[in-house]
Amino acid sequence: MKNIFLLLLCLSIASVNGQSKLKKANKLFKEFSYVDASKAYEEYLDKEKSPSTQALKNAGDSFYFIDDKRNALKWYQKLYDIQGTSMPDEYLLRYVESLKGVLDYEKADKVTKEYLTGKGDQKRIASYNRLKKQMDSLAKEKPLYTIRNLEINTDKSDFGTAFYGDKIIYSSSKDTTKFKEKLYNWNKQPFLNLYVAERNTANGSLFNETVFLPNAMTKYHEATIAFSPDLKTVYYSTNIVRKKKLVNDEEGTNNFKIVKGTIADGKLTSPQDIFFNSKKYSVGHPAVSPDGKWLFFASDMPGGYGGSDLYVSQIADDGTIGPPKNLGPEINTVGNDMFPSFSNGMLYFASDGHFGWGGLDIYESRFKEDQTFSEPRNLGAPINSNNDDFAYIVDPKDSYGYFSSNRSQGKGDDDIYYFTKEKAPCNQLISGKVTNSKSKLSIGDANIKVSDMFGDKIAETTSGTDGIYKVSVPCNMKVKVSASKAGHSTEEKEIESKKVNGAEIKDVNFELTKYEDLVIIDGDKEKIDINPIFFDYDKSDITPQAATELDKVVFAMSKFPNIKIKIESHTDSRGKDAYNLKLSDARAKSTQTYILSKGIDSSRIISAIGYGESRLTNKCKNGVKCTEAEHLANRRSDFIVIEK
């Protein structure tokens, strides 16, 4: 009895102790103290055999939000073992991103496919397939980018660059003097300030940094900034503060807002909130289009597609900002879509919801004439990694710029990287269909080869089962496109591509002639299939009817340049044998001359011989009475294939 009582007492104490640890972890999590919360959940879960799914979610999130993907994966994996693909979308996404964070791409792809299959969303499946194909293609190509980590980076968070004339503005928590003040609970670092630095045009390095707009800096976050084209109007992200104190929503969350102001004599004047700011959600990461007419930003305001979405508002000539418009499901996902920038008609942004390498990846999407955006394209390595890559900006000539990343090769936390970009190759598509010239049916698996005017191969592909092909060629170039298949003719066309990258030259179609459609089998011989050739009485001149049939021989030999033939000419038995032999030989030589006159090389006609009446096909020899039709069967010219 005593031992049972002691055991129950120990279990009771352990249970109370476990609940106490969980309560502490939950409190830290609610306060966004993720560094401390992750330790508290680890301590609780190491001894808890049957944790709740909520505890697993919070534990995974605590590590995920401080970019410890390996430990986050441990708890997301346990959650996945319980819930499978029925996990809430945001948690399954974080689970997949954690798998990529430890480079387990095979499992990440497997889970993603299972999830999409379960959802049955064909549009998302198609988008996944296109992005994966694009990324697989990128991995095989030479990267356009060369990157380097900047000396200005610290072991704290440095990120979010913006062009400011010939200078650069960026965000950093490098001010360690603030360690004496309150730190940001999320990552135990000082709050962010904005800095302005000079830029070395030779290598992109930043130097002589100072605090930007000191009168605007608070003891909380100021980060991610944008300017009007004349650099007089500024937009930046900051905590929602009233009377120098953070203003929280009903759940205790302090959100971000965008402040708009004017710069005068190095100071911020006339600061004002954007009208759609709210303590109930965050609005941040402003970006202004080069013409100053559009303000892009990120927000988790109600009505979006997931975590944070990208929005755009029109800026009137007097600076008035119009209502926000969600950029829609082409851009936004169930994950986080943020850090927009806009240059040369291209929207750049970071997302962990589109298929990528892991964490936030940087994507580009072209702004179209109908004010919609094209399907996003992943920028690939080395811009993107298996960690967070974001805040991409590029100069107007698309030749250099900056982005931010917390990849493992950095100096600690988020770092700023400088990149140079080579001119992307200009390519166009040529597409068409390959069919049989006789039946008009599609020909699959035909070889499509593109060569330059010297005959050097540029590209190659094959037609699908429907006969359709598509091949990429360089812009502004004359090329030869040929289609061929074993047992068929080879067809060729000259095409001139234009200067528009990504354009498509359609309907470059080919009709291939099948060898079997041009010949007949006569015993053990193959003969080119033509109708009987008729000559005028006692003559060997080529008649119009004979020319029409001989053109079929020329066609066959042109389409199949390896064919070699011998010509045999025959007469019926009427008339003298010697005369018939001489006449048939003259006719054989005449057909040979005609074929050679059409450009066929003489080496391809091995012989042209008349056999008179010596090789009759029936009984109608001398003295035998036969019908005209029976005699006609013996008056023939054969074009026998001896090599192909």
XYZ file of C-alpha atoms in Angstrom:
644
model
C 0.000 0.000 0.000
C 2.834 2.362 0.924
C 4.642 1.766 -2.355
C 1.467 2.327 -4.378
C 0.804 5.567 -2.500
C 4.359 6.809 -3.157
C 4.061 5.929 -6.827
C 0.769 7.810 -7.152
C 2.279 10.759 -5.313
C 5.258 10.836 -7.686
C 2.967 10.655 -10.717
C 0.854 13.462 -9.320
C 3.904 15.638 -8.692
C 5.250 14.855 -12.176
C 1.906 15.761 -13.740
C 1.698 19.039 -11.850
C 5.324 19.791 -12.702
C 4.687 18.990 -16.387
C 1.612 21.209 -16.505
C 3.591 23.995 -14.869
C 6.277 23.731 -17.547
C 3.656 23.720 -20.300
C 1.951 26.773 -18.816
C 5.294 28.593 -18.746
C 6.062 27.609 -22.352
C 2.610 28.724 -23.533
C 3.024 32.088 -21.793
C 6.378 32.694 -23.450
C 4.947 31.636 -26.814
C 2.027 34.037 -26.463
C 4.492 36.828 -25.682
C 6.449 35.963 -28.876
C 9.491 35.113 -26.743
C 10.362 32.316 -29.120
C 13.960 31.808 -28.007
C 12.830 31.149 -24.428
C 9.634 29.381 -25.506
C 11.564 26.875 -27.617
C 13.672 25.905 -24.603
C 10.600 25.639 -22.381
C 8.707 23.415 -24.830
C 11.759 21.220 -25.297
C 12.008 20.741 -21.536
C 8.305 19.902 -21.296
C 8.067 17.608 -24.320
C 11.172 15.593 -23.506
C 9.241 14.071 -20.577
C 5.674 14.192 -21.904
C 4.679 10.922 -23.589
C 1.311 12.067 -24.963
C 1.511 15.782 -25.730
C -1.411 17.626 -27.263
C -1.265 18.563 -30.933
C -1.330 22.220 -29.886
C 1.812 21.751 -27.797
C 3.513 20.134 -30.811
C 2.417 23.005 -33.051
C 3.726 25.630 -30.628
C 7.002 23.789 -30.094
C 7.555 23.485 -33.837
C 6.631 27.133 -34.373
C 8.956 28.342 -31.587
C 11.936 26.802 -33.361
C 10.624 27.640 -36.847
C 10.272 31.344 -36.030
C 13.893 31.549 -34.866
C 15.031 29.708 -38.020
C 16.026 26.494 -36.253
C 14.504 24.218 -38.899
C 16.146 21.034 -37.650
C 14.538 21.246 -34.210
C 11.294 22.559 -35.678
C 11.169 19.464 -37.894
C 11.358 17.187 -34.851
C 8.016 18.453 -33.536
C 6.331 19.004 -36.894
C 7.215 15.401 -37.748
C 5.430 14.168 -34.612
C 2.445 16.312 -35.560
C 2.487 14.895 -39.100
C 2.681 11.337 -37.714
C -0.607 12.059 -35.919
C -2.479 14.148 -38.475
C -0.878 13.317 -41.829
C -1.953 15.496 -44.743
C -4.998 16.587 -42.744
C -2.663 18.967 -40.898
C -3.796 22.596 -41.224
C -2.381 24.156 -44.377
C -0.006 26.529 -42.592
C 1.491 23.719 -40.484
C 1.907 21.336 -43.371
C 3.650 24.144 -45.240
C 6.013 24.717 -42.291
C 6.648 20.973 -42.067
C 7.597 20.855 -45.757
C 9.768 23.966 -45.422
C 11.541 22.406 -42.413
C 12.268 19.290 -44.485
C 13.821 21.505 -47.153
C 15.711 23.354 -44.426
C 17.594 20.125 -43.650
C 17.919 19.395 -47.415
C 15.470 16.462 -47.414
C 13.960 17.529 -50.742
C 12.854 14.020 -51.684
C 10.573 13.702 -48.658
C 9.413 17.317 -48.998
C 8.308 16.634 -52.580
C 6.604 13.379 -51.539
C 4.605 15.095 -48.783
C 3.713 18.008 -51.091
C 2.414 15.661 -53.790
C 0.358 13.679 -51.248
C -1.088 16.927 -49.908
C -1.977 18.333 -53.350
C -3.463 14.996 -54.429
C -5.629 14.955 -51.321
C -6.809 18.498 -52.009
C -7.655 17.605 -55.609
C -6.866 21.156 -56.728
C -5.801 20.626 -60.333
C -4.786 24.260 -60.773
C -2.344 24.077 -57.850
C -1.038 20.714 -59.063
C -0.408 22.196 -62.519
C 1.304 25.228 -60.970
C 3.474 22.958 -58.810
C 4.488 20.928 -61.867
C 5.362 24.038 -63.887
C 7.436 25.578 -61.090
C 9.243 22.302 -60.425
C 10.004 21.925 -64.133
C 11.265 25.508 -64.259
C 13.498 24.968 -61.221
C 14.855 21.682 -62.602
C 15.695 23.551 -65.797
C 17.358 26.376 -63.826
C 19.518 23.860 -61.983
C 20.990 22.729 -65.315
C 21.719 26.221 -66.605
C 24.650 28.488 -65.869
C 23.555 30.966 -63.160
C 23.106 34.574 -64.236
C 24.036 35.853 -60.782
C 27.295 36.289 -58.885
C 26.820 37.110 -55.197
C 28.945 38.127 -52.230
C 28.365 38.762 -48.555
C 29.033 42.372 -47.519
C 31.587 43.434 -44.928
C 29.007 45.718 -43.313
C 27.029 42.708 -42.023
C 27.119 41.809 -38.326
C 26.100 38.815 -36.270
C 22.762 40.573 -35.769
C 19.960 41.042 -38.273
C 20.960 43.165 -41.323
C 18.502 43.197 -44.210
C 15.993 45.045 -46.395
C 17.920 47.363 -48.704
C 16.464 50.238 -50.728
C 18.061 52.567 -53.283
C 18.294 56.185 -52.130
C 19.916 58.044 -54.986
C 23.520 56.803 -55.052
C 23.215 55.533 -51.471
C 21.609 52.508 -49.836
C 19.173 52.390 -46.913
C 18.952 49.187 -44.893
C 17.565 47.820 -41.614
C 19.728 46.482 -38.797
C 19.626 45.502 -35.131
C 23.381 46.104 -34.878
C 23.048 48.834 -32.206
C 24.344 46.802 -29.259
C 24.169 49.847 -27.000
C 20.492 48.964 -26.784
C 21.291 45.789 -24.886
C 20.816 47.935 -21.802
C 17.290 48.644 -23.004
C 14.440 46.264 -23.740
C 15.268 43.652 -26.366
C 12.978 42.191 -28.995
C 11.571 39.055 -27.338
C 11.277 37.186 -30.626
C 15.027 36.759 -31.165
C 16.689 38.472 -28.151
C 18.226 41.163 -30.365
C 17.991 44.968 -30.218
C 15.114 46.508 -32.158
C 15.707 47.482 -35.781
C 16.871 50.898 -36.960
C 17.221 52.292 -40.460
C 20.725 53.131 -41.682
C 22.004 55.020 -44.706
C 25.337 54.035 -46.252
C 27.462 55.110 -49.176
C 27.905 52.586 -51.956
C 31.107 51.561 -53.677
C 30.110 51.365 -57.338
C 33.029 49.065 -58.149
C 32.118 46.187 -55.838
C 28.788 47.103 -54.257
C 30.175 47.351 -50.731
C 28.570 49.719 -48.223
C 30.447 52.058 -45.888
C 30.161 55.200 -43.753
C 26.792 54.076 -42.428
C 24.805 56.366 -40.126
C 21.314 56.270 -38.674
C 18.794 57.451 -41.260
C 16.259 60.102 -40.206
C 17.287 60.046 -36.520
C 14.240 62.048 -35.486
C 11.975 59.244 -36.808
C 13.689 56.393 -34.971
C 11.914 55.066 -31.861
C 13.017 52.487 -29.316
C 11.064 49.894 -31.331
C 11.306 48.635 -34.936
C 11.787 50.853 -37.982
C 12.524 48.838 -41.109
C 11.890 48.294 -44.849
C 11.635 51.644 -46.590
C 10.626 53.072 -49.974
C 10.733 56.467 -51.673
C 8.914 58.465 -54.304
C 10.932 58.978 -57.527
C 12.028 62.453 -56.398
C 13.157 61.013 -53.015
C 11.075 63.615 -51.148
C 8.325 61.281 -49.931
C 9.197 58.301 -47.759
C 7.255 55.206 -46.685
C 8.565 52.882 -43.975
C 7.428 50.086 -41.623
C 7.266 50.613 -37.868
C 5.568 49.230 -34.766
C 2.186 50.663 -33.855
C 2.969 52.963 -30.932
C 0.884 55.473 -29.012
C 2.449 57.788 -26.425
C 5.735 55.864 -26.760
C 4.039 52.574 -25.822
C 3.244 49.586 -28.019
C -0.415 49.232 -29.000
C -1.533 45.606 -29.089
C -4.569 43.907 -30.580
C -7.036 41.849 -28.537
C -4.681 38.846 -28.541
C -1.740 40.906 -27.314
C -0.024 41.154 -30.683
C 1.730 44.368 -31.665
C 1.356 44.813 -35.393
C 3.235 46.901 -37.939
C 2.079 49.872 -39.942
C 3.370 52.022 -42.799
C 4.195 55.634 -42.055
C 4.294 58.156 -44.898
C 6.267 61.370 -44.521
C 8.301 64.062 -46.199
C 12.076 64.413 -46.038
C 13.378 67.940 -45.498
C 16.929 68.835 -44.441
C 17.667 65.246 -43.450
C 14.650 65.008 -41.165
C 11.238 63.387 -41.329
C 8.409 65.899 -41.424
C 4.621 65.571 -41.601
C 4.523 61.848 -40.702
C 1.101 60.260 -41.126
C -0.388 56.782 -41.038
C -1.599 55.156 -44.242
C -5.389 55.125 -43.966
C -5.702 51.325 -44.037
C -3.278 50.758 -41.140
C -4.922 48.950 -38.214
C -3.900 47.627 -34.827
C -5.774 44.435 -35.802
C -3.299 43.437 -38.521
C 0.104 44.345 -39.931
C 0.868 46.488 -42.962
C 4.504 46.776 -44.016
C 7.309 46.233 -46.540
C 6.427 49.214 -48.780
C 7.735 49.471 -52.354
C 7.020 52.239 -54.871
C 7.047 51.718 -58.631
C 9.682 53.757 -60.535
C 6.991 56.037 -61.979
C 5.637 56.728 -58.477
C 2.117 55.601 -59.356
C 1.867 52.363 -57.352
C 2.518 51.441 -53.727
C 3.109 47.729 -53.169
C 3.112 46.311 -49.642
C 2.541 43.168 -47.562
C -0.261 42.645 -45.064
C -2.118 39.951 -43.142
C -5.343 41.968 -43.247
C -8.588 39.948 -43.414
C -9.663 38.556 -46.766
C -6.248 37.308 -47.891
C -5.146 33.884 -49.072
C -2.836 32.907 -46.215
C -0.282 34.295 -43.779
C 0.694 37.593 -45.380
C -0.339 38.656 -48.870
C 0.894 41.271 -51.315
C -1.287 44.271 -52.119
C -1.082 47.349 -54.315
C -2.612 50.825 -54.033
C -2.602 53.546 -56.657
C -0.868 56.810 -55.778
C -2.597 59.871 -57.229
C -0.681 62.883 -58.567
C -1.344 64.745 -55.319
C 0.031 61.834 -53.263
C -3.323 60.462 -52.183
C -3.222 56.691 -51.736
C -6.090 54.630 -53.137
C -7.714 51.538 -51.606
C -5.592 48.383 -51.347
C -6.068 45.649 -53.925
C -4.961 42.073 -53.271
C -2.665 40.846 -56.050
C -4.661 37.625 -56.227
C -3.926 33.879 -56.172
C -1.403 34.075 -59.008
C 0.938 35.837 -56.578
C -0.410 35.101 -53.106
C -0.485 31.691 -51.412
C -1.517 30.015 -48.157
C 1.982 30.859 -46.899
C 3.757 34.184 -46.502
C 4.192 36.460 -49.508
C 6.141 39.624 -48.701
C 9.063 42.005 -49.398
C 7.902 43.335 -52.793
C 9.970 45.473 -55.141
C 9.117 46.655 -58.651
C 11.522 47.371 -61.495
C 11.290 47.380 -65.295
C 7.733 46.069 -65.249
C 8.724 43.146 -63.042
C 7.440 42.439 -59.545
C 9.953 40.752 -57.257
C 8.842 39.252 -53.972
C 9.638 36.602 -51.364
C 7.360 33.639 -50.638
C 7.378 30.352 -48.787
C 4.062 29.298 -50.337
C 5.192 28.760 -53.924
C 7.283 25.678 -54.687
C 10.874 26.594 -53.893
C 14.224 25.588 -52.400
C 13.094 26.100 -48.804
C 12.135 28.976 -46.502
C 11.417 32.216 -48.306
C 12.481 32.170 -51.949
C 12.603 35.144 -54.290
C 10.323 35.139 -57.335
C 9.682 37.419 -60.295
C 6.397 38.086 -62.069
C 5.799 40.379 -65.028
C 3.116 43.080 -64.799
C 0.953 42.607 -67.902
C -1.006 45.135 -69.956
C -4.307 44.019 -68.429
C -2.848 44.856 -64.983
C -2.522 41.204 -63.976
C 0.678 39.344 -63.223
C 2.306 36.400 -64.964
C 2.926 33.141 -63.128
C 5.863 33.675 -60.726
C 9.298 32.295 -61.648
C 11.842 31.230 -59.059
C 15.140 33.110 -59.475
C 17.090 29.959 -58.648
C 20.534 29.591 -57.125
C 22.634 31.360 -55.976
C 19.965 33.959 -55.133
C 17.798 31.330 -53.442
C 18.868 28.739 -50.878
C 17.223 26.315 -48.454
C 16.879 29.173 -45.938
C 15.099 32.541 -46.104
C 15.992 34.713 -49.110
C 14.132 37.992 -49.500
C 14.178 41.784 -50.031
C 15.492 41.700 -53.626
C 16.169 45.033 -55.339
C 17.782 45.597 -58.730
C 18.985 48.685 -60.605
C 17.038 50.016 -63.641
C 19.463 48.336 -66.047
C 18.915 44.946 -64.372
C 22.656 44.483 -63.871
C 23.254 44.667 -60.096
C 21.414 44.843 -56.806
C 21.033 43.525 -53.277
C 19.058 40.880 -51.435
C 18.941 39.511 -47.914
C 19.345 35.971 -46.604
C 19.896 34.041 -43.394
C 21.691 31.202 -45.173
C 24.233 29.243 -43.185
C 27.262 30.731 -44.956
C 26.491 34.199 -43.567
C 27.842 36.104 -40.603
C 24.854 35.433 -38.394
C 21.093 35.909 -38.646
C 20.069 37.962 -41.728
C 22.827 39.293 -43.975
C 22.842 41.618 -46.970
C 24.276 40.231 -50.207
C 25.385 42.167 -53.276
C 24.848 40.606 -56.690
C 25.792 41.268 -60.266
C 23.614 39.859 -62.996
C 24.575 38.853 -66.498
C 22.256 39.639 -69.357
C 19.725 36.831 -69.601
C 19.902 35.040 -72.938
C 17.110 36.068 -75.276
C 15.234 33.023 -76.495
C 12.116 32.370 -78.500
C 10.026 29.278 -79.031
C 9.336 27.619 -82.344
C 6.360 25.286 -82.335
C 4.413 23.253 -84.826
C 3.097 19.832 -85.756
C 4.551 16.870 -87.648
C 2.162 14.835 -89.804
C 2.212 12.175 -92.510
C 2.023 13.783 -95.962
C -0.313 11.096 -97.261
C -2.608 10.211 -94.351
C -2.298 13.588 -92.570
C -2.068 11.684 -89.265
C 0.200 12.899 -86.466
C 3.748 11.585 -86.289
C 5.091 11.157 -82.775
C 8.721 10.839 -81.745
C 9.935 12.745 -84.807
C 13.339 14.355 -84.345
C 13.298 18.156 -84.516
C 16.723 19.723 -84.972
C 17.582 23.412 -85.095
C 20.863 24.424 -86.736
C 22.515 27.702 -87.603
C 23.207 28.629 -91.198
C 26.544 26.795 -91.011
C 24.781 23.573 -90.032
C 25.936 23.560 -86.409
C 23.255 22.205 -84.076
C 21.654 24.716 -81.691
C 18.799 22.733 -80.167
C 16.979 19.447 -80.534
C 13.697 17.912 -79.364
C 11.105 15.319 -80.387
C 7.430 15.573 -81.227
C 4.807 14.249 -78.832
C 2.303 11.509 -79.606
C 0.047 14.246 -80.972
C 2.811 15.354 -83.344
C 3.257 18.648 -81.505
C 6.746 19.959 -80.786
C 8.186 23.056 -79.154
C 11.843 24.090 -79.173
C 13.758 27.106 -77.879
C 16.044 29.101 -80.191
C 18.125 32.277 -79.772
C 16.498 35.606 -80.603
C 17.249 37.579 -83.763
C 18.786 34.714 -85.682
C 18.257 32.816 -88.934
C 18.023 29.105 -88.275
C 17.242 25.906 -90.103
C 14.605 23.682 -88.526
C 14.410 20.081 -89.726
C 12.036 17.243 -88.914
C 12.902 13.608 -89.492
C 12.100 10.088 -88.405
C 13.428 6.665 -89.324
C 11.662 5.388 -92.435
C 10.476 8.892 -93.298
C 11.742 11.825 -95.279
C 13.618 14.740 -93.731
C 11.990 18.142 -94.141
C 13.681 21.493 -93.497
C 12.585 25.119 -93.205
C 14.432 28.373 -92.662
C 13.065 30.534 -89.851
C 14.164 33.949 -88.612
C 13.542 34.619 -84.916
C 12.812 38.132 -83.665
C 14.139 40.217 -80.773
C 11.283 39.590 -78.315
C 12.353 37.315 -75.456
C 9.826 34.584 -74.713
C 7.828 35.068 -77.925
C 6.609 32.044 -79.863
C 6.764 31.425 -83.602
C 3.826 29.112 -84.190
C 2.674 26.760 -86.960
C 6.084 25.764 -88.264
C 4.566 22.486 -89.435
C 6.150 19.575 -91.274
C 4.688 16.851 -93.482
C 6.952 13.813 -93.648
C 6.730 11.249 -96.407
C 6.873 7.639 -95.309
C 9.189 5.465 -97.434
C 6.650 2.653 -97.552
C 4.141 5.037 -99.151
C 6.444 5.524 -102.177
C 7.361 1.948 -103.079
C 5.677 -1.328 -103.998
C 6.963 -4.829 -103.455
C 7.288 -6.995 -106.578
C 8.567 -10.376 -105.542
C 11.933 -9.775 -103.963
C 12.239 -6.293 -105.443
C 11.239 -2.833 -104.236
C 10.119 -0.478 -106.990
C 9.207 3.184 -106.859
C 5.432 3.273 -107.211
C 4.360 5.077 -110.403
C 1.764 4.599 -113.096
C 2.821 3.142 -116.501
C 4.808 5.571 -118.638
C 3.557 6.043 -122.201
C 5.709 7.127 -125.145
C 4.564 8.213 -128.582
C 4.709 5.527 -131.246
C 8.246 4.715 -132.347
C 9.661 7.491 -130.117
C 11.610 7.847 -126.888
C 10.805 11.506 -126.165
C 9.377 12.255 -122.702
C 5.684 13.093 -123.003
C 3.831 15.292 -120.469
C 2.256 12.137 -119.033
C 5.667 10.510 -118.699
C 7.086 13.622 -117.036
C 4.318 13.562 -114.423
C 5.171 9.988 -113.487
C 8.916 10.521 -113.600
C 8.503 13.449 -111.221
C 7.317 10.874 -108.681
C 10.673 9.127 -109.046
C 12.470 12.454 -108.625
C 10.328 13.178 -105.521
C 11.178 9.828 -103.936
C 14.894 10.240 -104.622
C 14.844 13.818 -103.291
C 13.084 12.861 -100.089
C 15.351 9.888 -99.498
C 18.834 10.964 -100.602
C 20.356 7.532 -99.963
C 18.193 5.788 -102.548
C 20.013 4.367 -105.568
C 18.091 2.824 -108.456
C 18.435 1.026 -111.723
C 16.106 1.730 -114.622
C 14.673 -1.071 -116.737
C 12.561 -0.374 -119.830
C 10.505 -3.080 -121.601
C 8.333 -3.455 -124.713
C 5.691 -5.945 -125.791
C 6.438 -8.682 -128.324
C 5.003 -6.922 -131.324
C 7.622 -5.781 -133.808
C 11.092 -7.113 -134.462
C 13.158 -8.189 -131.465
C 16.208 -6.091 -132.367
C 14.084 -3.024 -132.979
C 12.292 -3.432 -129.643
C 15.563 -3.853 -127.830
C 16.965 -0.659 -129.351
C 13.760 1.343 -128.709
C 13.453 0.277 -125.089
C 17.080 1.145 -124.404
C 16.578 4.584 -125.921
C 13.533 5.071 -123.694
C 15.482 3.935 -120.592
C 18.248 6.410 -121.406
C 15.668 9.134 -122.022
C 14.049 8.621 -118.573
C 17.512 8.671 -117.015
C 18.322 11.972 -118.715
C 15.055 13.484 -117.477
C 15.677 12.444 -113.859
C 19.244 13.786 -113.922
C 17.966 17.075 -115.360
C 16.004 17.549 -112.118
C 19.169 17.650 -110.024
C 19.569 14.009 -109.065
C 23.233 13.010 -108.954
C 24.246 10.599 -111.708
C 25.910 8.262 -109.189
C 22.482 7.405 -107.829
C 21.313 5.812 -111.084
C 23.424 2.711 -111.385
C 22.150 1.713 -114.824
C 19.463 2.493 -117.432
C 18.963 -0.458 -119.734
C 16.299 -1.437 -122.247
C 15.402 -5.127 -122.405
C 12.976 -5.014 -125.310
C 10.666 -8.026 -125.240
C 13.129 -10.330 -123.490
C 11.410 -10.095 -120.058
C 7.729 -10.454 -120.719
C 5.383 -10.645 -117.742
C 2.870 -12.957 -119.423
C 2.330 -15.432 -122.297
C 2.287 -12.808 -125.044
C 5.437 -13.735 -126.880
C 5.900 -13.730 -130.659
C 3.031 -15.432 -132.473
C 0.693 -15.568 -129.471
C -2.595 -13.764 -129.897
C -3.184 -11.401 -126.959
C -5.458 -8.563 -126.066
C -4.311 -4.941 -126.003
C -4.441 -5.000 -122.232
C -2.168 -8.048 -122.095
C 0.337 -6.364 -124.422
C 0.145 -3.184 -122.308
C 1.276 -5.123 -119.232
C 4.582 -5.792 -120.961
C 5.198 -2.192 -122.014
C 6.640 -0.886 -118.764
C 9.486 1.018 -117.128
C 10.665 -0.079 -113.693
C 12.669 1.990 -111.219
C 14.130 -0.648 -108.943
C 15.598 0.329 -105.576
C 18.946 -1.340 -105.048
C 20.135 0.754 -102.112
C 18.281 2.904 -99.542
